[in-house]
Amino acid sequence: MKAAYIEQTGPPDVIRFGELPDPVLSAGEVLVRTEAASVNPIDCYARSGLIAGELPKPWIPGRDVAGVVAAIGPGASRFAPGDRVWATNQGFGGRQGTNAGLCLVREPWLYHRPDGIPAETAAAAALVGVTAHLGLVQRLAIRAGESLLVRGAGGAVGSTVIQLATALGTRVTALAGDAAKVAAAQDDGAVMAVDYHSPDLVEQLRQATPDGFDAVWDTTREPDFGMLVPLMAERGRMVLMAGRDAQPPFPVGPFYVKQCTLFGIIMLKMTAAEMQAAADDINAWLLAGALRPRIAVRLPMSQTADAHRIQEAATLGLSGVLAGKIVLFPD
């Protein structure tokens, strides 16, 4: 099969593209023929060595995949050859990733893809959709009529959170970095979207939601607790999902006096049952049009190195050039 792979960690230039042996099925595994895969910041962290972990050699990057079942291993019974499927959370823990013509997925971590959901849509929605479900449904338990502030709304996760929170009946206020991203957040369903560079940002937010926000989702690598905590309502809840090395000041007193709650979420630690619950809802939201993943870049898999350069510039370099997902297609 053709695949993008690395022999050692490093910059995007270490990514090669060529022939690798086809995967060999083991018990409980499903072989998926890739139709589309997407790129996520975590792919760049693993490829660069920024996140410590032992990788197979060669290692194929990629978390998300959508395709068709090619074969099933012994003991696998939920799928049959020809089934349309999608998966995420691949490419770590000794497992190969999805930037290849064929992918092995353990059956509990594979999900049916109903007719009407294109492969590129499923691939683009996978990791960000599951992450949004984990935060909104499984941790925040967001309810219709509540108010949600999304900081960092211009990225793929922020866009997904806005769409799903809106579908759940939440009033979303979005903070984004430029006029185009503010407009995109409004298109995603935010009732209010503001450029976070605005000099009167805090005053605008206080006037719009004087009782404070019931929930806050910060997608950024450096949370600004000094700004966010005073904007939270009594018993407000906050989700963090980025900034592994961040150590910002935290206003302990105002936080606990309001009886607030802080959740840290990381998708790769979800259980199979949590993932399945998320997948079921994501399929329903995609079919209903409530979830519309924004695809910013489409590339052949042979250009995976270029995809990593774009993703890395947006995530670590804060270039602001990427407003949506990068999706790769087999050559």
Short mmCIF file of C-alpha atoms in Angstrom, two decimals:
data_model
loop_
_atom_site.label_atom_id
_atom_site.label_comp_id
_atom_site.label_asym_id
_atom_site.label_seq_id
_atom_site.Cartn_x
_atom_site.Cartn_y
_atom_site.Cartn_z
CA MET A 1 0.00 0.00 0.00
CA LYS A 2 1.03 3.64 -0.36
CA ALA A 3 1.47 5.58 2.86
CA ALA A 4 2.98 8.66 4.45
CA TYR A 5 5.46 7.63 7.15
CA ILE A 6 8.48 8.63 9.20
CA GLU A 7 11.55 6.70 10.33
CA GLN A 8 12.44 9.22 13.02
CA THR A 9 10.81 12.23 14.67
CA GLY A 10 11.59 15.72 13.46
CA PRO A 11 10.26 18.55 11.28
CA PRO A 12 7.76 17.95 8.45
CA ASP A 13 10.68 17.17 6.12
CA VAL A 14 11.09 13.76 7.82
CA ILE A 15 7.78 12.60 6.31
CA ARG A 16 8.20 10.22 3.39
CA PHE A 17 5.61 8.83 1.00
CA GLY A 18 5.91 5.45 -0.65
CA GLU A 19 5.15 1.75 -0.54
CA LEU A 20 4.78 -0.07 2.79
CA PRO A 21 3.62 -3.65 3.40
CA ASP A 22 -0.14 -4.08 3.70
CA PRO A 23 -1.30 -4.39 7.33
CA VAL A 24 -1.89 -7.92 8.64
CA LEU A 25 -5.19 -8.51 10.41
CA SER A 26 -5.21 -9.83 13.97
CA ALA A 27 -8.11 -11.00 16.12
CA GLY A 28 -10.73 -8.33 16.73
CA GLU A 29 -9.38 -5.98 14.06
CA VAL A 30 -10.97 -4.51 10.94
CA LEU A 31 -9.07 -3.55 7.80
CA VAL A 32 -10.35 -0.28 6.32
CA ARG A 33 -9.64 0.93 2.79
CA THR A 34 -9.07 4.65 3.19
CA GLU A 35 -11.19 7.13 1.26
CA ALA A 36 -10.26 10.22 3.30
CA ALA A 37 -8.15 11.09 6.32
CA SER A 38 -7.64 14.37 8.14
CA VAL A 39 -4.77 16.16 9.87
CA ASN A 40 -4.85 17.33 13.48
CA PRO A 41 -2.39 19.27 15.66
CA ILE A 42 -1.70 16.10 17.66
CA ASP A 43 -0.26 14.53 14.47
CA CYS A 44 2.35 17.28 14.34
CA TYR A 45 3.18 16.95 18.04
CA ALA A 46 3.78 13.20 17.67
CA ARG A 47 5.73 13.51 14.42
CA SER A 48 7.99 16.23 15.85
CA GLY A 49 8.67 14.36 19.09
CA LEU A 50 7.07 17.14 21.12
CA ILE A 51 4.87 14.51 22.78
CA ALA A 52 6.96 11.71 24.21
CA GLY A 53 5.97 8.22 23.17
CA GLU A 54 7.35 5.15 21.51
CA LEU A 55 6.37 4.99 17.85
CA PRO A 56 6.57 2.00 15.52
CA LYS A 57 9.25 2.20 12.83
CA PRO A 58 8.18 3.20 10.31
CA TRP A 59 5.32 5.17 11.84
CA ILE A 60 2.28 6.32 9.87
CA PRO A 61 0.71 9.55 11.22
CA GLY A 62 -3.00 10.34 11.35
CA ARG A 63 -5.88 10.01 13.81
CA ASP A 64 -8.96 10.21 11.61
CA VAL A 65 -10.10 8.00 8.73
CA ALA A 66 -13.22 7.34 6.70
CA GLY A 67 -13.50 4.53 4.21
CA VAL A 68 -14.87 1.09 3.46
CA VAL A 69 -14.27 -2.20 5.27
CA ALA A 70 -11.88 -4.34 3.21
CA ALA A 71 -11.67 -7.36 5.54
CA ILE A 72 -12.36 -8.43 9.13
CA GLY A 73 -10.17 -10.38 11.50
CA PRO A 74 -11.12 -13.38 13.65
CA GLY A 75 -13.67 -12.48 16.31
CA ALA A 76 -14.81 -9.27 14.67
CA SER A 77 -18.55 -9.40 14.08
CA ARG A 78 -20.01 -5.87 13.96
CA PHE A 79 -18.83 -5.13 10.43
CA ALA A 80 -18.67 -6.82 7.05
CA PRO A 81 -16.63 -6.13 3.90
CA GLY A 82 -18.13 -3.21 2.01
CA ASP A 83 -19.49 -1.41 5.10
CA ARG A 84 -18.94 2.34 5.12
CA VAL A 85 -17.10 3.34 8.31
CA TRP A 86 -15.11 6.01 10.12
CA ALA A 87 -12.72 6.07 13.06
CA THR A 88 -10.53 8.37 15.12
CA ASN A 89 -8.00 8.05 17.95
CA GLN A 90 -5.60 6.04 15.80
CA GLY A 91 -1.84 6.50 15.43
CA PHE A 92 -0.72 6.19 19.04
CA GLY A 93 -0.23 3.53 21.72
CA GLY A 94 1.75 1.41 19.28
CA ARG A 95 -0.94 1.62 16.61
CA GLN A 96 -0.33 2.89 13.11
CA GLY A 97 -2.10 5.98 11.85
CA THR A 98 -4.47 6.68 9.02
CA ASN A 99 -2.42 8.47 6.35
CA ALA A 100 -2.25 5.29 4.26
CA GLY A 101 -4.26 3.37 1.71
CA LEU A 102 -5.20 0.74 4.30
CA CYS A 103 -5.73 1.09 8.07
CA LEU A 104 -6.17 -1.44 10.86
CA VAL A 105 -8.75 -0.44 13.48
CA ARG A 106 -9.78 -2.42 16.54
CA GLU A 107 -13.47 -3.17 16.22
CA PRO A 108 -14.67 -1.31 19.37
CA TRP A 109 -13.14 1.90 17.99
CA LEU A 110 -14.77 1.74 14.54
CA TYR A 111 -18.15 3.28 13.68
CA HIS A 112 -20.68 2.82 10.90
CA ARG A 113 -20.98 5.68 8.41
CA PRO A 114 -24.59 6.04 7.26
CA ASP A 115 -25.47 6.68 3.63
CA GLY A 116 -25.47 10.41 3.01
CA ILE A 117 -22.27 11.15 4.93
CA PRO A 118 -19.37 11.63 2.47
CA ALA A 119 -15.99 10.22 3.47
CA GLU A 120 -14.32 13.63 3.61
CA THR A 121 -17.08 14.95 5.88
CA ALA A 122 -16.74 12.05 8.30
CA ALA A 123 -12.94 12.32 8.36
CA ALA A 124 -13.09 16.07 8.98
CA ALA A 125 -15.68 15.69 11.76
CA ALA A 126 -14.14 12.74 13.58
CA LEU A 127 -11.62 13.97 16.16
CA VAL A 128 -13.12 17.43 16.55
CA GLY A 129 -16.65 16.02 16.81
CA VAL A 130 -15.72 13.50 19.47
CA THR A 131 -13.78 16.17 21.38
CA ALA A 132 -16.76 18.53 21.28
CA HIS A 133 -19.09 15.75 22.43
CA LEU A 134 -16.79 14.88 25.32
CA GLY A 135 -16.72 18.46 26.52
CA LEU A 136 -20.29 19.57 25.84
CA VAL A 137 -22.32 16.44 26.55
CA GLN A 138 -20.21 14.21 28.76
CA ARG A 139 -18.50 16.82 30.96
CA LEU A 140 -20.32 20.16 30.84
CA ALA A 141 -23.72 18.47 30.43
CA ILE A 142 -24.74 21.60 28.55
CA ARG A 143 -28.47 22.35 28.59
CA ALA A 144 -30.84 24.20 26.30
CA GLY A 145 -31.15 27.84 27.27
CA GLU A 146 -27.69 28.06 28.85
CA SER A 147 -25.02 30.52 27.73
CA LEU A 148 -21.63 29.34 26.45
CA LEU A 149 -18.52 31.43 25.76
CA VAL A 150 -16.07 29.89 23.25
CA ARG A 151 -12.57 31.38 23.25
CA GLY A 152 -10.59 30.44 20.15
CA ALA A 153 -13.64 29.95 17.96
CA GLY A 154 -11.78 30.21 14.67
CA GLY A 155 -10.22 26.76 14.77
CA ALA A 156 -11.76 23.43 13.81
CA VAL A 157 -12.63 22.47 17.40
CA GLY A 158 -14.07 25.91 18.14
CA SER A 159 -16.24 25.78 15.03
CA THR A 160 -17.50 22.32 15.96
CA VAL A 161 -18.26 23.34 19.54
CA ILE A 162 -20.31 26.30 18.32
CA GLN A 163 -22.31 24.15 15.90
CA LEU A 164 -23.04 21.36 18.38
CA ALA A 165 -23.80 23.69 21.28
CA THR A 166 -26.23 25.56 19.03
CA ALA A 167 -27.86 22.27 18.04
CA LEU A 168 -28.30 21.53 21.75
CA GLY A 169 -30.13 24.83 22.27
CA THR A 170 -27.29 26.80 23.85
CA ARG A 171 -26.74 30.54 23.31
CA VAL A 172 -23.16 30.77 22.08
CA THR A 173 -20.86 33.78 22.23
CA ALA A 174 -17.66 33.32 20.22
CA LEU A 175 -14.25 35.01 20.42
CA ALA A 176 -12.17 34.83 17.24
CA GLY A 177 -9.06 36.50 15.87
CA ASP A 178 -10.17 38.41 12.77
CA ALA A 179 -13.19 39.56 10.81
CA ALA A 180 -13.35 36.45 8.63
CA LYS A 181 -13.32 34.13 11.66
CA VAL A 182 -15.92 36.28 13.42
CA ALA A 183 -18.17 35.92 10.37
CA ALA A 184 -17.54 32.16 10.27
CA ALA A 185 -18.49 31.84 13.95
CA GLN A 186 -21.75 33.65 13.25
CA ASP A 187 -22.37 31.29 10.34
CA ASP A 188 -21.75 28.37 12.71
CA GLY A 189 -24.58 29.64 14.93
CA ALA A 190 -23.03 32.01 17.47
CA VAL A 191 -25.57 34.62 18.60
CA MET A 192 -22.65 36.98 19.23
CA ALA A 193 -19.13 36.89 17.82
CA VAL A 194 -16.38 39.34 18.74
CA ASP A 195 -12.79 39.90 17.64
CA TYR A 196 -10.80 39.16 20.79
CA HIS A 197 -8.45 42.04 19.93
CA SER A 198 -11.27 44.52 20.63
CA PRO A 199 -10.14 47.00 23.32
CA ASP A 200 -13.56 46.90 25.01
CA LEU A 201 -13.96 43.11 24.73
CA VAL A 202 -14.73 42.44 28.40
CA GLU A 203 -17.27 45.26 28.57
CA GLN A 204 -19.03 43.94 25.45
CA LEU A 205 -19.27 40.48 27.01
CA ARG A 206 -20.54 41.79 30.35
CA GLN A 207 -23.23 43.87 28.69
CA ALA A 208 -24.34 40.97 26.49
CA THR A 209 -24.43 38.43 29.36
CA PRO A 210 -24.71 40.42 32.62
CA ASP A 211 -25.37 37.36 34.79
CA GLY A 212 -22.24 35.64 33.51
CA PHE A 213 -21.73 32.62 31.28
CA ASP A 214 -23.02 29.25 32.43
CA ALA A 215 -20.15 27.55 30.60
CA VAL A 216 -16.82 28.51 29.03
CA TRP A 217 -14.79 26.54 26.48
CA ASP A 218 -11.20 27.69 25.93
CA THR A 219 -9.46 26.08 22.95
CA THR A 220 -6.27 28.14 23.25
CA ARG A 221 -2.85 27.06 24.46
CA GLU A 222 -2.67 29.89 27.03
CA PRO A 223 -5.94 30.29 28.97
CA ASP A 224 -6.56 33.79 30.32
CA PHE A 225 -8.19 32.91 33.63
CA GLY A 226 -7.93 36.53 34.80
CA MET A 227 -10.38 37.49 32.06
CA LEU A 228 -12.53 34.37 31.95
CA VAL A 229 -13.29 33.61 35.60
CA PRO A 230 -14.92 37.02 36.32
CA LEU A 231 -17.15 36.42 33.28
CA MET A 232 -18.46 33.10 34.63
CA ALA A 233 -21.85 32.74 36.27
CA GLU A 234 -22.46 31.28 39.71
CA ARG A 235 -21.71 27.54 39.47
CA GLY A 236 -20.29 28.07 36.01
CA ARG A 237 -18.31 25.33 34.31
CA MET A 238 -15.19 25.60 32.16
CA VAL A 239 -13.48 23.20 29.75
CA LEU A 240 -9.79 23.28 28.85
CA MET A 241 -8.35 21.13 26.04
CA ALA A 242 -4.94 22.57 25.15
CA GLY A 243 -1.72 24.01 26.60
CA ARG A 244 0.18 21.02 27.99
CA ASP A 245 3.01 23.19 29.30
CA ALA A 246 0.95 26.26 30.14
CA GLN A 247 1.08 27.56 33.74
CA PRO A 248 -0.95 30.78 33.73
CA PRO A 249 -1.97 32.59 36.93
CA PHE A 250 -5.30 31.40 38.32
CA PRO A 251 -7.74 33.53 40.41
CA VAL A 252 -8.51 30.87 43.02
CA GLY A 253 -10.67 33.05 45.26
CA PRO A 254 -13.17 34.31 42.66
CA PHE A 255 -13.37 30.80 41.20
CA TYR A 256 -14.24 28.89 44.34
CA VAL A 257 -16.45 31.60 45.81
CA LYS A 258 -18.65 31.25 42.71
CA GLN A 259 -18.60 27.45 43.19
CA CYS A 260 -17.30 26.99 39.67
CA THR A 261 -16.02 23.75 38.12
CA LEU A 262 -13.04 23.22 35.81
CA PHE A 263 -12.76 20.25 33.43
CA GLY A 264 -9.67 19.19 31.55
CA ILE A 265 -10.49 16.92 28.61
CA ILE A 266 -8.33 14.75 26.37
CA MET A 267 -9.93 12.54 23.77
CA LEU A 268 -7.29 9.81 23.69
CA LYS A 269 -8.23 8.79 27.25
CA MET A 270 -11.91 8.22 26.47
CA THR A 271 -13.36 4.75 26.96
CA ALA A 272 -14.81 2.74 24.09
CA ALA A 273 -18.32 3.30 25.49
CA GLU A 274 -17.80 7.09 25.66
CA MET A 275 -16.47 7.08 22.10
CA GLN A 276 -19.42 5.04 20.82
CA ALA A 277 -21.92 7.42 22.43
CA ALA A 278 -20.15 10.33 20.75
CA ALA A 279 -20.07 8.55 17.38
CA ASP A 280 -23.82 7.82 17.49
CA ASP A 281 -24.62 11.49 18.12
CA ILE A 282 -22.12 12.70 15.53
CA ASN A 283 -23.71 10.51 12.85
CA ALA A 284 -27.14 11.90 13.74
CA TRP A 285 -25.89 15.51 13.73
CA LEU A 286 -24.14 15.05 10.38
CA LEU A 287 -27.26 13.56 8.80
CA ALA A 288 -29.41 16.38 10.18
CA GLY A 289 -27.00 19.06 8.95
CA ALA A 290 -26.42 20.32 12.49
CA LEU A 291 -22.72 19.48 12.19
CA ARG A 292 -21.00 20.89 9.10
CA PRO A 293 -17.24 20.47 9.38
CA ARG A 294 -15.38 23.22 7.58
CA ILE A 295 -12.70 21.85 5.24
CA ALA A 296 -10.01 24.44 4.54
CA VAL A 297 -7.46 22.40 2.57
CA ARG A 298 -7.70 19.26 0.44
CA LEU A 299 -4.47 17.50 -0.55
CA PRO A 300 -3.34 14.13 -1.92
CA MET A 301 -1.72 11.90 0.70
CA SER A 302 1.61 12.24 -1.08
CA GLN A 303 1.61 15.85 0.20
CA THR A 304 1.27 14.93 3.88
CA ALA A 305 4.48 16.84 4.66
CA ASP A 306 2.93 20.00 3.21
CA ALA A 307 -0.21 19.36 5.24
CA HIS A 308 1.90 19.18 8.41
CA ARG A 309 3.65 22.44 7.53
CA ILE A 310 0.30 24.19 7.18
CA GLN A 311 -1.09 22.67 10.39
CA GLU A 312 2.06 23.39 12.37
CA ALA A 313 2.19 27.01 11.18
CA ALA A 314 -1.42 27.48 12.31
CA THR A 315 -1.12 25.67 15.64
CA LEU A 316 2.38 26.50 16.88
CA GLY A 317 3.19 29.48 14.70
CA LEU A 318 -0.27 31.03 15.22
CA SER A 319 -0.30 32.02 11.55
CA GLY A 320 -4.07 32.34 11.48
CA VAL A 321 -4.13 31.01 7.93
CA LEU A 322 -6.08 27.83 8.67
CA ALA A 323 -9.81 28.17 9.27
CA GLY A 324 -10.94 24.57 9.10
CA LYS A 325 -9.63 21.05 8.60
CA ILE A 326 -6.99 19.63 6.29
CA VAL A 327 -8.26 16.49 4.54
CA LEU A 328 -6.01 14.02 2.71
CA PHE A 329 -7.03 11.62 -0.05
CA PRO A 330 -5.22 8.48 -1.25
CA ASP A 331 -3.14 9.06 -4.39
#
